[in-house]
Short mmCIF file of C-alpha atoms in Angstrom, two decimals:
data_model
loop_
_atom_site.label_atom_id
_atom_site.label_comp_id
_atom_site.label_asym_id
_atom_site.label_seq_id
_atom_site.Cartn_x
_atom_site.Cartn_y
_atom_site.Cartn_z
CA MET A 467 33.68 18.92 -1.26
CA GLY A 468 33.35 15.25 -2.25
CA ILE A 469 32.28 14.23 1.26
CA ALA A 470 29.56 16.91 1.29
CA LEU A 471 28.11 15.52 -1.94
CA VAL A 472 28.15 11.98 -0.58
CA VAL A 473 26.38 13.10 2.62
CA ALA A 474 23.83 15.12 0.65
CA GLY A 475 23.23 12.15 -1.66
CA ALA A 476 22.71 9.86 1.31
CA LEU A 477 20.24 12.19 3.05
CA LEU A 478 18.18 13.15 0.02
CA PRO A 479 16.55 9.73 -0.55
CA GLN A 480 15.64 9.51 3.14
CA ALA A 481 13.97 12.91 3.07
CA ALA A 482 11.99 12.01 -0.04
CA SER A 483 10.76 8.73 1.42
CA ALA A 484 9.73 10.41 4.68
CA ALA A 485 7.52 12.83 2.77
CA THR A 486 5.77 10.02 0.90
CA THR A 487 5.23 7.64 3.79
CA PRO A 488 2.31 5.41 2.86
CA ARG A 489 -0.82 5.98 4.86
CA GLY A 490 -3.55 3.50 5.48
CA PHE A 491 -6.39 2.14 7.55
CA GLY A 492 -5.23 3.68 10.83
CA ASP A 493 -4.95 7.15 9.31
CA CYS A 494 -8.42 6.82 7.80
CA MET A 495 -9.80 5.79 11.19
CA ASP A 496 -8.03 8.65 12.97
CA ILE A 497 -9.46 11.29 10.63
CA ALA A 498 -12.96 9.85 10.88
CA VAL A 499 -13.00 9.51 14.67
CA GLU A 500 -11.48 13.00 15.12
CA ASN A 501 -14.53 14.26 13.21
CA ASP A 502 -16.96 12.42 15.49
CA ALA A 503 -17.69 9.45 13.23
CA ASP A 504 -18.92 6.32 14.94
CA VAL A 505 -16.07 3.83 15.33
CA TRP A 506 -17.99 0.99 13.66
CA VAL A 507 -19.02 3.13 10.68
CA ALA A 508 -15.44 4.35 10.34
CA HIS A 509 -14.09 0.81 10.49
CA HIS A 510 -16.54 -0.37 7.85
CA ALA A 511 -15.72 2.57 5.55
CA CYS A 512 -11.94 2.51 6.04
CA ASP A 513 -11.82 -1.25 5.50
CA SER A 514 -13.82 -1.11 2.24
CA ASP A 515 -12.31 -2.17 -1.07
CA SER A 516 -12.40 1.19 -2.89
CA LEU A 517 -12.35 4.92 -2.32
CA VAL A 518 -15.86 5.22 -3.76
CA THR A 519 -17.29 2.60 -1.41
CA CYS A 520 -15.51 4.16 1.55
CA TYR A 521 -16.92 7.61 0.77
CA ARG A 522 -20.44 6.25 0.16
CA ILE A 523 -20.47 4.62 3.59
CA PHE A 524 -19.52 7.90 5.25
CA ARG A 525 -21.90 9.90 3.03
CA ASP A 526 -24.83 7.63 3.88
CA ALA A 527 -24.15 8.06 7.58
CA TYR A 528 -23.09 11.75 7.73
CA GLY A 529 -23.95 13.42 4.44
CA ARG A 530 -21.31 15.04 2.28
CA GLN A 531 -18.25 15.75 4.39
CA GLU A 532 -14.81 16.94 3.29
CA TRP A 533 -13.19 14.97 6.12
CA ALA A 534 -14.77 11.77 4.80
CA LEU A 535 -13.15 12.20 1.41
CA ARG A 536 -9.84 13.05 3.08
CA ALA A 537 -10.09 9.96 5.29
CA CYS A 538 -10.91 7.68 2.36
CA ARG A 539 -8.00 9.02 0.33
CA THR A 540 -5.56 8.07 3.10
CA ARG A 541 -6.52 4.39 3.16
#
């Protein structure tokens, strides 16, 4: 019984960290390009300093898009 608790305690933190793996620039780029955004526009947006700026760049180029907000949130 004690060994099972030790194993469960060792695996639980790993599972939690896998679920909250930080995302970033590459994920933002992937989402944008998968939705047919121009690579240069995506790079400019995903590399911006804030979520608002990122979304504005995409909005100016493509109008309001759900994928743009999702991409900017991943950066």
